[in-house]
Amino acid sequence: MAPAYTLPLANAVNTLPVAAEDRAGYDGEQSFGGWIDADRDGCNTRAEVLLAEAIEPPPRTGRCTLTGGLWYSWYDNTDVTKTDIDHAVPLAEAFDSGASQWTKQRRVDYANYLGDDRHLVAVSQRSIRQKSDQDVSTWIVPDNPSQRCRYLSDQVGIKLAWELTVDPAEQAAMRHIAAECPDTDVTVNPVP
């Protein structure tokens, strides 16, 4: 596996390959196989992220039933008791940007990747509903400059790590936002 590397955000945006997007064949989350329990401890990936990111951990009963808990949703700068897990680069966006050409196992790996804390995040259900499967040309975290820079940095880092593309509108939006973030770097952790 290639070593991690860091670039200024604007430079990183310019290294992303540009290609038209194609959603043909996308079957929602089924295209990525859903949540799995990779370490066979009874908790699927969703539960693993909820446990890892909890401010107040939810009680765990049985194999991995979680109830209660408190999380910080950085997308909207608030603590929440009702949260869900967001793929920083949504599954549909990943599919459109090159994952459609991957094997089913690689898509399952992408959907459940715990090797980079930016990849899956516990955030408010409201922000996940607002974001849905949009890329940065149509959705970005609310108008807080440091959050916008972080969000874009995460998007670019994940797209580069997984060798995903951007479409022209997405590239233009990324360049515009990156210009507002001159002191932001992107660390890329290539995946096997």
PDB file of C-alpha atoms in Angstrom:
ATOM      1  CA  MET A   1       0.000   0.000   0.000  1.00  0.00           C
ATOM      2  CA  ALA A   2       1.239   3.491  -0.823  1.00  0.00           C
ATOM      3  CA  PRO A   3       2.211   5.707   2.121  1.00  0.00           C
ATOM      4  CA  ALA A   4       0.013   8.557   3.325  1.00  0.00           C
ATOM      5  CA  TYR A   5       0.790  12.021   1.962  1.00  0.00           C
ATOM      6  CA  THR A   6      -0.375  15.587   2.586  1.00  0.00           C
ATOM      7  CA  LEU A   7      -1.144  18.379   0.110  1.00  0.00           C
ATOM      8  CA  PRO A   8      -2.588  21.888   0.336  1.00  0.00           C
ATOM      9  CA  LEU A   9      -6.341  21.623  -0.249  1.00  0.00           C
ATOM     10  CA  ALA A  10      -6.352  23.606  -3.513  1.00  0.00           C
ATOM     11  CA  ASN A  11      -3.572  21.414  -4.939  1.00  0.00           C
ATOM     12  CA  ALA A  12      -5.381  18.256  -3.833  1.00  0.00           C
ATOM     13  CA  VAL A  13      -8.587  19.376  -5.560  1.00  0.00           C
ATOM     14  CA  ASN A  14      -6.634  19.898  -8.779  1.00  0.00           C
ATOM     15  CA  THR A  15      -5.259  16.337  -8.666  1.00  0.00           C
ATOM     16  CA  LEU A  16      -8.720  14.740  -8.681  1.00  0.00           C
ATOM     17  CA  PRO A  17      -9.526  13.206 -12.073  1.00  0.00           C
ATOM     18  CA  VAL A  18     -12.561  14.706 -13.805  1.00  0.00           C
ATOM     19  CA  ALA A  19     -15.144  12.451 -15.447  1.00  0.00           C
ATOM     20  CA  ALA A  20     -18.851  12.410 -16.199  1.00  0.00           C
ATOM     21  CA  GLU A  21     -20.941  10.663 -13.568  1.00  0.00           C
ATOM     22  CA  ASP A  22     -23.116   7.659 -14.278  1.00  0.00           C
ATOM     23  CA  ARG A  23     -25.635   6.200 -11.837  1.00  0.00           C
ATOM     24  CA  ALA A  24     -26.806   3.417 -14.176  1.00  0.00           C
ATOM     25  CA  GLY A  25     -27.125   0.176 -12.233  1.00  0.00           C
ATOM     26  CA  TYR A  26     -27.138   1.784  -8.780  1.00  0.00           C
ATOM     27  CA  ASP A  27     -29.454  -0.074  -6.411  1.00  0.00           C
ATOM     28  CA  GLY A  28     -29.237   2.038  -3.278  1.00  0.00           C
ATOM     29  CA  GLU A  29     -27.324   0.657  -0.336  1.00  0.00           C
ATOM     30  CA  GLN A  30     -27.689  -2.844  -1.801  1.00  0.00           C
ATOM     31  CA  SER A  31     -25.037  -1.905  -4.365  1.00  0.00           C
ATOM     32  CA  PHE A  32     -22.639  -1.732  -1.403  1.00  0.00           C
ATOM     33  CA  GLY A  33     -23.923  -4.704   0.589  1.00  0.00           C
ATOM     34  CA  GLY A  34     -25.030  -2.917   3.778  1.00  0.00           C
ATOM     35  CA  TRP A  35     -23.381  -2.938   7.197  1.00  0.00           C
ATOM     36  CA  ILE A  36     -21.184  -5.891   8.133  1.00  0.00           C
ATOM     37  CA  ASP A  37     -19.577  -7.161  11.342  1.00  0.00           C
ATOM     38  CA  ALA A  38     -15.994  -7.430  10.102  1.00  0.00           C
ATOM     39  CA  ASP A  39     -14.424  -8.302  13.464  1.00  0.00           C
ATOM     40  CA  ARG A  40     -17.295 -10.647  14.443  1.00  0.00           C
ATOM     41  CA  ASP A  41     -17.780  -9.029  17.854  1.00  0.00           C
ATOM     42  CA  GLY A  42     -21.548  -8.730  17.391  1.00  0.00           C
ATOM     43  CA  CYS A  43     -21.458  -5.034  16.423  1.00  0.00           C
ATOM     44  CA  ASN A  44     -21.799  -4.069  12.780  1.00  0.00           C
ATOM     45  CA  THR A  45     -19.894  -1.124  11.315  1.00  0.00           C
ATOM     46  CA  ARG A  46     -22.678   1.333  12.143  1.00  0.00           C
ATOM     47  CA  ALA A  47     -22.605   0.324  15.807  1.00  0.00           C
ATOM     48  CA  GLU A  48     -18.785   0.433  15.869  1.00  0.00           C
ATOM     49  CA  VAL A  49     -18.845   4.073  14.717  1.00  0.00           C
ATOM     50  CA  LEU A  50     -21.590   4.988  17.192  1.00  0.00           C
ATOM     51  CA  LEU A  51     -19.569   3.468  20.041  1.00  0.00           C
ATOM     52  CA  ALA A  52     -16.293   5.065  18.914  1.00  0.00           C
ATOM     53  CA  GLU A  53     -17.704   8.579  18.499  1.00  0.00           C
ATOM     54  CA  ALA A  54     -20.075   8.771  21.469  1.00  0.00           C
ATOM     55  CA  ILE A  55     -19.627  11.599  23.974  1.00  0.00           C
ATOM     56  CA  GLU A  56     -21.835   9.600  26.329  1.00  0.00           C
ATOM     57  CA  PRO A  57     -21.642   5.962  25.212  1.00  0.00           C
ATOM     58  CA  PRO A  58     -24.937   4.198  24.642  1.00  0.00           C
ATOM     59  CA  PRO A  59     -25.627   1.214  26.892  1.00  0.00           C
ATOM     60  CA  ARG A  60     -24.991  -2.027  25.022  1.00  0.00           C
ATOM     61  CA  THR A  61     -27.100  -5.103  25.620  1.00  0.00           C
ATOM     62  CA  GLY A  62     -27.169  -8.532  24.016  1.00  0.00           C
ATOM     63  CA  ARG A  63     -24.796  -8.999  21.111  1.00  0.00           C
ATOM     64  CA  CYS A  64     -24.847  -5.288  20.256  1.00  0.00           C
ATOM     65  CA  THR A  65     -28.130  -3.526  20.883  1.00  0.00           C
ATOM     66  CA  LEU A  66     -27.456   0.152  21.584  1.00  0.00           C
ATOM     67  CA  THR A  67     -29.900   2.446  23.381  1.00  0.00           C
ATOM     68  CA  GLY A  68     -29.427   6.061  24.444  1.00  0.00           C
ATOM     69  CA  GLY A  69     -26.130   7.894  24.092  1.00  0.00           C
ATOM     70  CA  LEU A  70     -24.965  11.358  23.057  1.00  0.00           C
ATOM     71  CA  TRP A  71     -22.921  12.441  20.025  1.00  0.00           C
ATOM     72  CA  TYR A  72     -21.415  15.652  18.724  1.00  0.00           C
ATOM     73  CA  SER A  73     -22.649  16.297  15.182  1.00  0.00           C
ATOM     74  CA  TRP A  74     -19.932  18.487  13.728  1.00  0.00           C
ATOM     75  CA  TYR A  75     -21.896  19.058  10.500  1.00  0.00           C
ATOM     76  CA  ASP A  76     -24.290  21.281  12.446  1.00  0.00           C
ATOM     77  CA  ASN A  77     -22.209  21.999  15.552  1.00  0.00           C
ATOM     78  CA  THR A  78     -24.593  20.457  18.051  1.00  0.00           C
ATOM     79  CA  ASP A  79     -24.909  17.535  20.443  1.00  0.00           C
ATOM     80  CA  VAL A  80     -27.554  14.990  19.461  1.00  0.00           C
ATOM     81  CA  THR A  81     -29.208  11.970  20.997  1.00  0.00           C
ATOM     82  CA  LYS A  82     -30.592  10.789  17.661  1.00  0.00           C
ATOM     83  CA  THR A  83     -27.843  10.198  15.184  1.00  0.00           C
ATOM     84  CA  ASP A  84     -26.929   8.107  12.231  1.00  0.00           C
ATOM     85  CA  ILE A  85     -23.781   7.318  10.325  1.00  0.00           C
ATOM     86  CA  ASP A  86     -22.862   9.347   7.277  1.00  0.00           C
ATOM     87  CA  HIS A  87     -20.512   8.211   4.548  1.00  0.00           C
ATOM     88  CA  ALA A  88     -18.536  11.415   4.057  1.00  0.00           C
ATOM     89  CA  VAL A  89     -18.586  10.676   0.328  1.00  0.00           C
ATOM     90  CA  PRO A  90     -22.084   9.217  -0.046  1.00  0.00           C
ATOM     91  CA  LEU A  91     -22.498   5.733  -1.467  1.00  0.00           C
ATOM     92  CA  ALA A  92     -24.379   6.985  -4.540  1.00  0.00           C
ATOM     93  CA  GLU A  93     -21.723   9.641  -5.149  1.00  0.00           C
ATOM     94  CA  ALA A  94     -18.967   7.035  -4.856  1.00  0.00           C
ATOM     95  CA  PHE A  95     -20.872   4.796  -7.282  1.00  0.00           C
ATOM     96  CA  ASP A  96     -21.210   7.691  -9.742  1.00  0.00           C
ATOM     97  CA  SER A  97     -17.525   8.539  -9.351  1.00  0.00           C
ATOM     98  CA  GLY A  98     -15.998   5.175 -10.166  1.00  0.00           C
ATOM     99  CA  ALA A  99     -17.227   2.619  -7.619  1.00  0.00           C
ATOM    100  CA  SER A 100     -19.637   1.259 -10.233  1.00  0.00           C
ATOM    101  CA  GLN A 101     -16.570  -0.350 -11.818  1.00  0.00           C
ATOM    102  CA  TRP A 102     -15.408  -1.997  -8.585  1.00  0.00           C
ATOM    103  CA  THR A 103     -16.049  -5.543  -7.485  1.00  0.00           C
ATOM    104  CA  LYS A 104     -18.921  -6.048  -5.068  1.00  0.00           C
ATOM    105  CA  GLN A 105     -16.376  -6.840  -2.307  1.00  0.00           C
ATOM    106  CA  ARG A 106     -14.568  -3.532  -2.831  1.00  0.00           C
ATOM    107  CA  ARG A 107     -17.894  -1.690  -2.569  1.00  0.00           C
ATOM    108  CA  VAL A 108     -18.670  -3.575   0.672  1.00  0.00           C
ATOM    109  CA  ASP A 109     -15.200  -2.604   1.919  1.00  0.00           C
ATOM    110  CA  TYR A 110     -15.888   1.040   1.041  1.00  0.00           C
ATOM    111  CA  ALA A 111     -19.267   1.087   2.787  1.00  0.00           C
ATOM    112  CA  ASN A 112     -17.746  -0.371   5.968  1.00  0.00           C
ATOM    113  CA  TYR A 113     -14.290   1.221   5.988  1.00  0.00           C
ATOM    114  CA  LEU A 114     -12.984   1.985   9.477  1.00  0.00           C
ATOM    115  CA  GLY A 115      -9.388   2.693   8.470  1.00  0.00           C
ATOM    116  CA  ASP A 116      -9.888   6.473   8.275  1.00  0.00           C
ATOM    117  CA  ASP A 117     -11.885   8.395  10.908  1.00  0.00           C
ATOM    118  CA  ARG A 118     -13.142  10.814   8.238  1.00  0.00           C
ATOM    119  CA  HIS A 119     -14.832   8.126   6.173  1.00  0.00           C
ATOM    120  CA  LEU A 120     -17.803   7.349   8.453  1.00  0.00           C
ATOM    121  CA  VAL A 121     -19.108   9.921  10.913  1.00  0.00           C
ATOM    122  CA  ALA A 122     -21.912  10.050  13.450  1.00  0.00           C
ATOM    123  CA  VAL A 123     -23.934  13.181  12.720  1.00  0.00           C
ATOM    124  CA  SER A 124     -27.478  14.424  13.186  1.00  0.00           C
ATOM    125  CA  GLN A 125     -30.246  12.677  11.316  1.00  0.00           C
ATOM    126  CA  ARG A 126     -31.362  16.100  10.079  1.00  0.00           C
ATOM    127  CA  SER A 127     -28.033  16.809   8.372  1.00  0.00           C
ATOM    128  CA  ILE A 128     -27.926  13.344   6.802  1.00  0.00           C
ATOM    129  CA  ARG A 129     -31.416  13.851   5.380  1.00  0.00           C
ATOM    130  CA  GLN A 130     -30.431  17.273   4.014  1.00  0.00           C
ATOM    131  CA  LYS A 131     -27.219  15.950   2.479  1.00  0.00           C
ATOM    132  CA  SER A 132     -28.625  12.652   1.185  1.00  0.00           C
ATOM    133  CA  ASP A 133     -26.468  11.527  -1.757  1.00  0.00           C
ATOM    134  CA  GLN A 134     -25.367  14.991  -2.895  1.00  0.00           C
ATOM    135  CA  ASP A 135     -21.832  16.028  -3.728  1.00  0.00           C
ATOM    136  CA  VAL A 136     -20.309  19.385  -2.755  1.00  0.00           C
ATOM    137  CA  SER A 137     -21.743  21.130  -5.808  1.00  0.00           C
ATOM    138  CA  THR A 138     -25.212  20.886  -4.244  1.00  0.00           C
ATOM    139  CA  TRP A 139     -24.613  20.395  -0.489  1.00  0.00           C
ATOM    140  CA  ILE A 140     -21.996  21.498   2.018  1.00  0.00           C
ATOM    141  CA  VAL A 141     -22.131  21.905   5.776  1.00  0.00           C
ATOM    142  CA  PRO A 142     -23.784  25.147   6.927  1.00  0.00           C
ATOM    143  CA  ASP A 143     -21.956  28.454   6.683  1.00  0.00           C
ATOM    144  CA  ASN A 144     -19.180  28.003   9.188  1.00  0.00           C
ATOM    145  CA  PRO A 145     -15.865  28.542   7.399  1.00  0.00           C
ATOM    146  CA  SER A 146     -13.817  26.076   9.447  1.00  0.00           C
ATOM    147  CA  GLN A 147     -16.482  23.378   9.078  1.00  0.00           C
ATOM    148  CA  ARG A 148     -16.723  23.968   5.329  1.00  0.00           C
ATOM    149  CA  CYS A 149     -12.946  23.649   4.984  1.00  0.00           C
ATOM    150  CA  ARG A 150     -12.918  20.476   7.067  1.00  0.00           C
ATOM    151  CA  TYR A 151     -15.816  19.000   5.094  1.00  0.00           C
ATOM    152  CA  LEU A 152     -14.146  19.676   1.758  1.00  0.00           C
ATOM    153  CA  SER A 153     -10.805  18.388   3.017  1.00  0.00           C
ATOM    154  CA  ASP A 154     -12.487  15.152   4.122  1.00  0.00           C
ATOM    155  CA  GLN A 155     -14.267  14.776   0.766  1.00  0.00           C
ATOM    156  CA  VAL A 156     -11.098  15.317  -1.240  1.00  0.00           C
ATOM    157  CA  GLY A 157      -8.999  13.056   0.995  1.00  0.00           C
ATOM    158  CA  ILE A 158     -11.468  10.202   0.669  1.00  0.00           C
ATOM    159  CA  LYS A 159     -11.908  10.621  -3.076  1.00  0.00           C
ATOM    160  CA  LEU A 160      -8.130  10.566  -3.578  1.00  0.00           C
ATOM    161  CA  ALA A 161      -7.658   7.606  -1.219  1.00  0.00           C
ATOM    162  CA  TRP A 162     -10.226   5.545  -3.117  1.00  0.00           C
ATOM    163  CA  GLU A 163      -9.226   6.877  -6.579  1.00  0.00           C
ATOM    164  CA  LEU A 164     -12.674   8.359  -7.247  1.00  0.00           C
ATOM    165  CA  THR A 165     -13.414  11.081  -9.775  1.00  0.00           C
ATOM    166  CA  VAL A 166     -15.307  14.377  -9.698  1.00  0.00           C
ATOM    167  CA  ASP A 167     -17.627  15.764 -12.336  1.00  0.00           C
ATOM    168  CA  PRO A 168     -17.080  19.289 -13.731  1.00  0.00           C
ATOM    169  CA  ALA A 169     -19.705  20.939 -11.464  1.00  0.00           C
ATOM    170  CA  GLU A 170     -18.242  19.237  -8.404  1.00  0.00           C
ATOM    171  CA  GLN A 171     -14.714  20.293  -9.366  1.00  0.00           C
ATOM    172  CA  ALA A 172     -15.837  23.914  -9.809  1.00  0.00           C
ATOM    173  CA  ALA A 173     -17.541  23.910  -6.392  1.00  0.00           C
ATOM    174  CA  MET A 174     -14.487  22.319  -4.777  1.00  0.00           C
ATOM    175  CA  ARG A 175     -12.179  24.922  -6.298  1.00  0.00           C
ATOM    176  CA  HIS A 176     -14.439  27.743  -5.105  1.00  0.00           C
ATOM    177  CA  ILE A 177     -14.563  26.427  -1.532  1.00  0.00           C
ATOM    178  CA  ALA A 178     -10.848  25.569  -1.489  1.00  0.00           C
ATOM    179  CA  ALA A 179     -10.075  29.205  -2.328  1.00  0.00           C
ATOM    180  CA  GLU A 180     -11.737  30.105   0.993  1.00  0.00           C
ATOM    181  CA  CYS A 181      -9.466  27.638   2.837  1.00  0.00           C
ATOM    182  CA  PRO A 182      -5.874  28.714   2.047  1.00  0.00           C
ATOM    183  CA  ASP A 183      -4.437  27.223   5.250  1.00  0.00           C
ATOM    184  CA  THR A 184      -6.147  23.829   4.946  1.00  0.00           C
ATOM    185  CA  ASP A 185      -4.229  20.698   4.046  1.00  0.00           C
ATOM    186  CA  VAL A 186      -5.505  17.283   2.976  1.00  0.00           C
ATOM    187  CA  THR A 187      -3.952  14.076   4.196  1.00  0.00           C
ATOM    188  CA  VAL A 188      -4.543  11.151   1.873  1.00  0.00           C
ATOM    189  CA  ASN A 189      -4.399   7.630   3.269  1.00  0.00           C
ATOM    190  CA  PRO A 190      -4.449   5.375   0.170  1.00  0.00           C
ATOM    191  CA  VAL A 191      -6.485   2.210   0.605  1.00  0.00           C
ATOM    192  CA  PRO A 192      -5.334  -1.150  -0.721  1.00  0.00           C
TER     193      PRO A 192
END
